Amino acid sequence: MQLPFYIAGAVAIVATFLAITRLNAVHALLYLIVSLLSVALVFFCVGAPFVATLEVIVYAGAIMVLFVFVVMMMNLGPPAIEMERQLLTPGIWIGPAILSAILIVEMGYLFHRGVPPEGPMHVVGPKQVGVALFGPYLIGVELASILLMAGLVGAYHLSSGPGSQVETRDDIHADARRTAVGRDLVRDGVGRPAGTQERDLHADVR
Amino acid sequence: MGLAGLLARRNVIFMLMSVEVMLNAAGLAFVVAGSQWGQADGQVMFLFILTMAAAEVSVGLALILQLYHRHKSLDADAASEMKG
């Protein structure tokens, strides 16, 4: 149980260091996802399989998807198209792919060997966690639910604040701007020359 | 390492990622300590950290979107105009 633990720890440290030193946000997110997966494998090695599952599902699954959504929403327009073209070059994803390959080989080895033997670490299963969670920590569970509710309400309030009003006001004129430069939502100014008229899609609204 | 990232970067998205790294390290310490003594308390604490991180990230990303809409920038120094 010692060697997979150290390998996963080393992968986690390398991936985290690469994540905080990247200049591009998408590259940093890739390395951060690899870091979270390796931390999940560390959890599995020290005898916490329930927490390892939660780490993969919640951290690498949900929180990282939120990050990717926001990063993709930040840069729209022609620079983003150029950046997505650069994202497909193999120099970008070869680093996270190598680290992930190390992790998946290690995971296959662990699952192939079967039930982890009792080492210096004790295996704490999901049942013990559940009993402790709804026994002495019941008030903590209620507080966590209140915190999640507060986070939900706060995120909704922030996203429906005055800043988004500006955006919707801009969107009214966005259609006119697109017809002015000969660009619409489907074709980026390649279908017809600039200046030619197209049917106003919002004519019945105005 | 997360603290170093938080201090070195001026981009708010990277700062939020560094906070995630720090929370993850704290949770790792909790789980390893709980596993060392065979108690389930460490994993319970990690669940609470996970909940808090999810709420923090949702609110933080909403704040980042607002900042981007107002300043057209992700620089943390752009938000320094707040006067108490």
Short mmCIF file of C-alpha atoms in Angstrom, two decimals:
data_model
loop_
_atom_site.label_atom_id
_atom_site.label_comp_id
_atom_site.label_asym_id
_atom_site.label_seq_id
_atom_site.Cartn_x
_atom_site.Cartn_y
_atom_site.Cartn_z
CA MET A 1 0.00 0.00 0.00
CA GLN A 2 3.04 2.23 0.32
CA LEU A 3 4.16 2.56 -3.27
CA PRO A 4 0.81 3.56 -4.89
CA PHE A 5 0.34 6.11 -2.13
CA TYR A 6 3.66 7.76 -2.85
CA ILE A 7 3.18 7.66 -6.62
CA ALA A 8 -0.26 9.28 -6.35
CA GLY A 9 1.11 11.87 -3.95
CA ALA A 10 3.94 12.74 -6.32
CA VAL A 11 1.49 13.06 -9.22
CA ALA A 12 -0.69 15.32 -7.08
CA ILE A 13 2.20 17.60 -6.20
CA VAL A 14 3.46 17.81 -9.80
CA ALA A 15 -0.03 18.47 -11.18
CA THR A 16 -0.75 21.15 -8.59
CA PHE A 17 2.54 22.89 -9.25
CA LEU A 18 1.85 22.85 -12.99
CA ALA A 19 -1.71 24.07 -12.37
CA ILE A 20 -0.69 27.19 -10.48
CA THR A 21 2.08 28.10 -12.91
CA ARG A 22 0.15 27.88 -16.19
CA LEU A 23 -0.72 31.12 -17.90
CA ASN A 24 -3.79 29.83 -19.68
CA ALA A 25 -6.79 29.15 -17.47
CA VAL A 26 -7.94 26.11 -19.42
CA HIS A 27 -4.52 24.43 -19.12
CA ALA A 28 -4.50 25.15 -15.41
CA LEU A 29 -7.95 23.59 -15.10
CA LEU A 30 -6.76 20.44 -16.85
CA TYR A 31 -3.86 20.06 -14.43
CA LEU A 32 -6.13 20.86 -11.49
CA ILE A 33 -8.51 18.07 -12.48
CA VAL A 34 -5.57 15.63 -12.64
CA SER A 35 -4.50 16.86 -9.21
CA LEU A 36 -7.96 16.22 -7.76
CA LEU A 37 -8.10 12.73 -9.26
CA SER A 38 -4.71 11.87 -7.79
CA VAL A 39 -5.81 13.16 -4.38
CA ALA A 40 -8.83 10.86 -4.71
CA LEU A 41 -6.45 7.96 -5.34
CA VAL A 42 -4.48 8.98 -2.24
CA PHE A 43 -7.73 8.81 -0.28
CA PHE A 44 -8.35 5.34 -1.60
CA CYS A 45 -4.84 4.27 -0.60
CA VAL A 46 -5.16 5.47 2.98
CA GLY A 47 -8.40 3.54 3.42
CA ALA A 48 -11.16 6.06 2.75
CA PRO A 49 -12.99 4.80 -0.36
CA PHE A 50 -16.18 6.74 0.35
CA VAL A 51 -14.37 10.06 0.46
CA ALA A 52 -12.41 9.12 -2.66
CA THR A 53 -15.68 8.59 -4.53
CA LEU A 54 -17.05 11.89 -3.29
CA GLU A 55 -13.87 13.67 -4.32
CA VAL A 56 -14.19 12.41 -7.89
CA ILE A 57 -17.92 13.10 -8.14
CA VAL A 58 -18.20 16.45 -6.40
CA TYR A 59 -14.78 18.08 -6.85
CA ALA A 60 -13.65 16.79 -10.21
CA GLY A 61 -17.19 16.40 -11.52
CA ALA A 62 -19.22 19.35 -10.30
CA ILE A 63 -16.90 22.11 -9.13
CA MET A 64 -14.53 21.78 -12.06
CA VAL A 65 -17.45 21.87 -14.49
CA LEU A 66 -18.47 25.17 -12.90
CA PHE A 67 -14.94 26.48 -13.41
CA VAL A 68 -14.88 25.35 -17.03
CA PHE A 69 -18.25 27.00 -17.70
CA VAL A 70 -17.13 30.32 -16.29
CA VAL A 71 -13.78 30.24 -18.10
CA MET A 72 -15.56 29.51 -21.36
CA MET A 73 -18.05 32.33 -20.70
CA MET A 74 -15.26 34.82 -20.05
CA ASN A 75 -13.63 34.91 -23.45
CA LEU A 76 -16.14 35.02 -26.26
CA GLY A 77 -15.42 36.28 -29.75
CA PRO A 78 -12.63 35.85 -32.29
CA PRO A 79 -9.80 35.38 -29.70
CA ALA A 80 -11.73 32.45 -28.24
CA ILE A 81 -11.99 30.80 -31.63
CA GLU A 82 -8.27 31.18 -32.11
CA MET A 83 -7.66 29.81 -28.63
CA GLU A 84 -9.84 26.78 -29.23
CA ARG A 85 -7.85 26.06 -32.34
CA GLN A 86 -4.70 26.13 -30.25
CA LEU A 87 -6.29 23.89 -27.63
CA LEU A 88 -6.40 21.00 -30.04
CA THR A 89 -2.65 20.94 -30.59
CA PRO A 90 -1.05 17.93 -28.89
CA GLY A 91 1.41 19.99 -26.89
CA ILE A 92 -1.39 21.15 -24.63
CA TRP A 93 -3.00 17.95 -23.51
CA ILE A 94 0.04 15.66 -23.53
CA GLY A 95 1.08 16.68 -20.01
CA PRO A 96 -2.25 15.97 -18.27
CA ALA A 97 -2.64 12.86 -20.39
CA ILE A 98 0.67 11.41 -19.16
CA LEU A 99 -0.19 12.13 -15.53
CA SER A 100 -3.66 10.65 -15.98
CA ALA A 101 -2.14 7.56 -17.61
CA ILE A 102 0.04 7.04 -14.53
CA LEU A 103 -3.05 7.33 -12.36
CA ILE A 104 -5.15 4.94 -14.41
CA VAL A 105 -2.39 2.30 -14.45
CA GLU A 106 -2.16 2.60 -10.71
CA MET A 107 -5.92 2.35 -10.28
CA GLY A 108 -6.03 -0.73 -12.47
CA TYR A 109 -3.30 -2.28 -10.32
CA LEU A 110 -5.20 -1.51 -7.12
CA PHE A 111 -8.47 -2.92 -8.40
CA HIS A 112 -6.74 -5.95 -9.86
CA ARG A 113 -5.19 -6.78 -6.51
CA GLY A 114 -8.60 -6.71 -4.85
CA VAL A 115 -9.35 -5.81 -1.24
CA PRO A 116 -6.56 -3.71 0.25
CA PRO A 117 -4.79 -5.49 3.09
CA GLU A 118 -4.66 -4.05 6.55
CA GLY A 119 -1.58 -1.86 6.75
CA PRO A 120 -0.72 0.81 9.25
CA MET A 121 -3.82 2.68 8.09
CA HIS A 122 -7.31 1.61 9.12
CA VAL A 123 -10.00 1.29 6.49
CA VAL A 124 -13.00 3.43 7.43
CA GLY A 125 -15.98 2.44 5.37
CA PRO A 126 -19.05 4.43 4.35
CA LYS A 127 -21.18 2.86 7.06
CA GLN A 128 -19.01 4.22 9.86
CA VAL A 129 -18.99 7.63 8.22
CA GLY A 130 -22.77 7.61 7.94
CA VAL A 131 -23.23 6.56 11.56
CA ALA A 132 -20.88 9.31 12.73
CA LEU A 133 -22.48 11.84 10.37
CA PHE A 134 -26.02 11.32 11.60
CA GLY A 135 -25.04 10.61 15.19
CA PRO A 136 -22.90 13.20 16.96
CA TYR A 137 -22.53 15.42 13.87
CA LEU A 138 -26.22 15.89 13.12
CA ILE A 139 -26.14 19.60 13.86
CA GLY A 140 -23.20 19.94 11.49
CA VAL A 141 -25.22 18.33 8.71
CA GLU A 142 -28.03 20.80 9.29
CA LEU A 143 -25.57 23.69 9.26
CA ALA A 144 -24.07 22.42 6.01
CA SER A 145 -27.52 22.32 4.43
CA ILE A 146 -28.18 25.89 5.56
CA LEU A 147 -24.80 26.89 4.09
CA LEU A 148 -25.68 25.29 0.77
CA MET A 149 -29.02 27.11 0.78
CA ALA A 150 -27.25 30.39 1.47
CA GLY A 151 -24.81 29.69 -1.34
CA LEU A 152 -27.66 28.97 -3.74
CA VAL A 153 -29.52 32.14 -2.85
CA GLY A 154 -26.34 34.21 -2.95
CA ALA A 155 -25.29 32.92 -6.35
CA TYR A 156 -28.77 33.57 -7.74
CA HIS A 157 -28.86 37.06 -6.32
CA LEU A 158 -25.42 37.92 -7.69
CA SER A 159 -26.17 36.57 -11.13
CA SER A 160 -29.48 38.48 -11.35
CA GLY A 161 -28.03 41.76 -10.09
CA PRO A 162 -27.54 45.00 -12.00
CA GLY A 163 -24.66 43.65 -14.07
CA SER A 164 -26.84 41.22 -15.97
CA GLN A 165 -29.32 43.99 -16.68
CA VAL A 166 -26.60 45.74 -18.65
CA GLU A 167 -26.06 42.60 -20.63
CA THR A 168 -29.71 42.20 -21.58
CA ARG A 169 -29.85 45.83 -22.62
CA ASP A 170 -26.88 45.20 -24.87
CA ASP A 171 -28.51 42.12 -26.30
CA ILE A 172 -31.37 44.20 -27.70
CA HIS A 173 -28.91 46.03 -29.93
CA ALA A 174 -26.81 42.97 -30.65
CA ASP A 175 -29.10 41.90 -33.45
CA ALA A 176 -28.73 45.24 -35.20
CA ARG A 177 -24.96 45.09 -34.77
CA ARG A 178 -24.81 41.66 -36.29
CA THR A 179 -26.80 42.66 -39.34
CA ALA A 180 -24.61 45.73 -39.75
CA VAL A 181 -21.41 43.72 -40.11
CA GLY A 182 -22.98 40.88 -42.03
CA ARG A 183 -22.70 38.32 -39.28
CA ASP A 184 -25.36 36.27 -37.58
CA LEU A 185 -25.44 33.56 -34.98
CA VAL A 186 -24.70 30.81 -37.48
CA ARG A 187 -22.39 32.31 -40.09
CA ASP A 188 -19.58 34.56 -39.04
CA GLY A 189 -19.84 37.08 -41.81
CA VAL A 190 -19.11 34.60 -44.59
CA GLY A 191 -22.57 34.09 -46.03
CA ARG A 192 -23.10 37.50 -47.53
CA PRO A 193 -21.15 40.72 -47.92
CA ALA A 194 -21.31 43.28 -45.19
CA GLY A 195 -23.98 45.93 -45.53
CA THR A 196 -26.58 43.86 -47.34
CA GLN A 197 -29.91 43.72 -45.66
CA GLU A 198 -31.29 40.68 -43.98
CA ARG A 199 -34.71 40.11 -42.53
CA ASP A 200 -35.00 41.70 -39.10
CA LEU A 201 -35.79 38.84 -36.77
CA HIS A 202 -37.05 41.12 -34.05
CA ALA A 203 -39.37 43.18 -36.25
CA ASP A 204 -42.53 41.82 -34.68
CA VAL A 205 -41.18 42.43 -31.19
CA ARG A 206 -40.41 46.09 -31.69
CA MET B 1 1.43 25.56 -2.64
CA GLY B 2 -2.07 26.93 -2.92
CA LEU B 3 -1.07 29.87 -0.77
CA ALA B 4 1.86 30.56 -3.08
CA GLY B 5 -0.50 30.49 -6.05
CA LEU B 6 -2.91 32.81 -4.28
CA LEU B 7 -0.19 35.32 -3.57
CA ALA B 8 1.54 35.12 -6.93
CA ARG B 9 -1.39 35.47 -9.28
CA ARG B 10 -3.50 38.52 -9.92
CA ASN B 11 -6.16 36.77 -11.93
CA VAL B 12 -9.22 36.09 -9.82
CA ILE B 13 -9.93 32.74 -11.44
CA PHE B 14 -6.46 31.50 -10.52
CA MET B 15 -6.90 32.87 -7.02
CA LEU B 16 -10.12 30.90 -6.64
CA MET B 17 -8.37 27.77 -7.92
CA SER B 18 -5.61 28.27 -5.36
CA VAL B 19 -8.20 28.50 -2.61
CA GLU B 20 -9.56 25.18 -3.84
CA VAL B 21 -6.07 23.66 -3.62
CA MET B 22 -5.71 24.87 -0.06
CA LEU B 23 -9.11 23.48 0.98
CA ASN B 24 -8.20 20.20 -0.65
CA ALA B 25 -4.95 20.02 1.29
CA ALA B 26 -6.77 20.66 4.55
CA GLY B 27 -9.27 17.92 3.72
CA LEU B 28 -6.43 15.54 2.85
CA ALA B 29 -4.84 16.20 6.23
CA PHE B 30 -8.17 15.53 7.96
CA VAL B 31 -8.74 12.26 6.13
CA VAL B 32 -5.21 10.95 6.68
CA ALA B 33 -5.34 11.81 10.38
CA GLY B 34 -8.75 10.17 10.76
CA SER B 35 -7.50 7.11 8.96
CA GLN B 36 -4.40 6.93 11.12
CA TRP B 37 -6.45 6.61 14.30
CA GLY B 38 -9.25 4.62 12.69
CA GLN B 39 -11.91 7.22 13.38
CA ALA B 40 -14.64 8.37 11.00
CA ASP B 41 -14.48 11.97 12.23
CA GLY B 42 -11.85 12.95 9.69
CA GLN B 43 -14.06 11.91 6.80
CA VAL B 44 -17.02 13.73 8.31
CA MET B 45 -14.89 16.85 8.47
CA PHE B 46 -13.91 16.33 4.86
CA LEU B 47 -17.58 16.18 3.91
CA PHE B 48 -18.12 19.52 5.60
CA ILE B 49 -15.12 20.99 3.78
CA LEU B 50 -16.53 19.66 0.52
CA THR B 51 -19.89 21.31 1.19
CA MET B 52 -18.26 24.58 2.07
CA ALA B 53 -16.07 24.47 -1.03
CA ALA B 54 -19.09 23.90 -3.27
CA ALA B 55 -20.98 26.85 -1.78
CA GLU B 56 -17.87 29.04 -1.87
CA VAL B 57 -17.16 28.24 -5.50
CA SER B 58 -20.70 28.98 -6.63
CA VAL B 59 -20.77 32.35 -4.90
CA GLY B 60 -17.21 33.15 -5.96
CA LEU B 61 -17.84 32.38 -9.60
CA ALA B 62 -20.98 34.53 -9.56
CA LEU B 63 -18.87 37.35 -8.12
CA ILE B 64 -16.25 36.81 -10.83
CA LEU B 65 -18.91 37.05 -13.53
CA GLN B 66 -20.18 40.32 -12.03
CA LEU B 67 -16.62 41.67 -11.89
CA TYR B 68 -16.04 40.73 -15.48
CA HIS B 69 -19.24 42.38 -16.62
CA ARG B 70 -18.45 45.61 -14.84
CA HIS B 71 -14.73 46.00 -15.49
CA LYS B 72 -14.21 43.83 -18.58
CA SER B 73 -11.16 42.49 -16.79
CA LEU B 74 -10.20 39.67 -14.47
CA ASP B 75 -7.49 41.59 -12.68
CA ALA B 76 -7.95 41.68 -8.94
CA ASP B 77 -6.57 45.21 -8.83
CA ALA B 78 -9.47 46.38 -10.96
CA ALA B 79 -11.77 45.77 -8.01
CA SER B 80 -9.76 47.96 -5.66
CA GLU B 81 -11.98 50.97 -6.19
CA MET B 82 -14.25 49.90 -3.36
CA LYS B 83 -14.14 52.61 -0.72
CA GLY B 84 -15.46 51.56 2.67
#
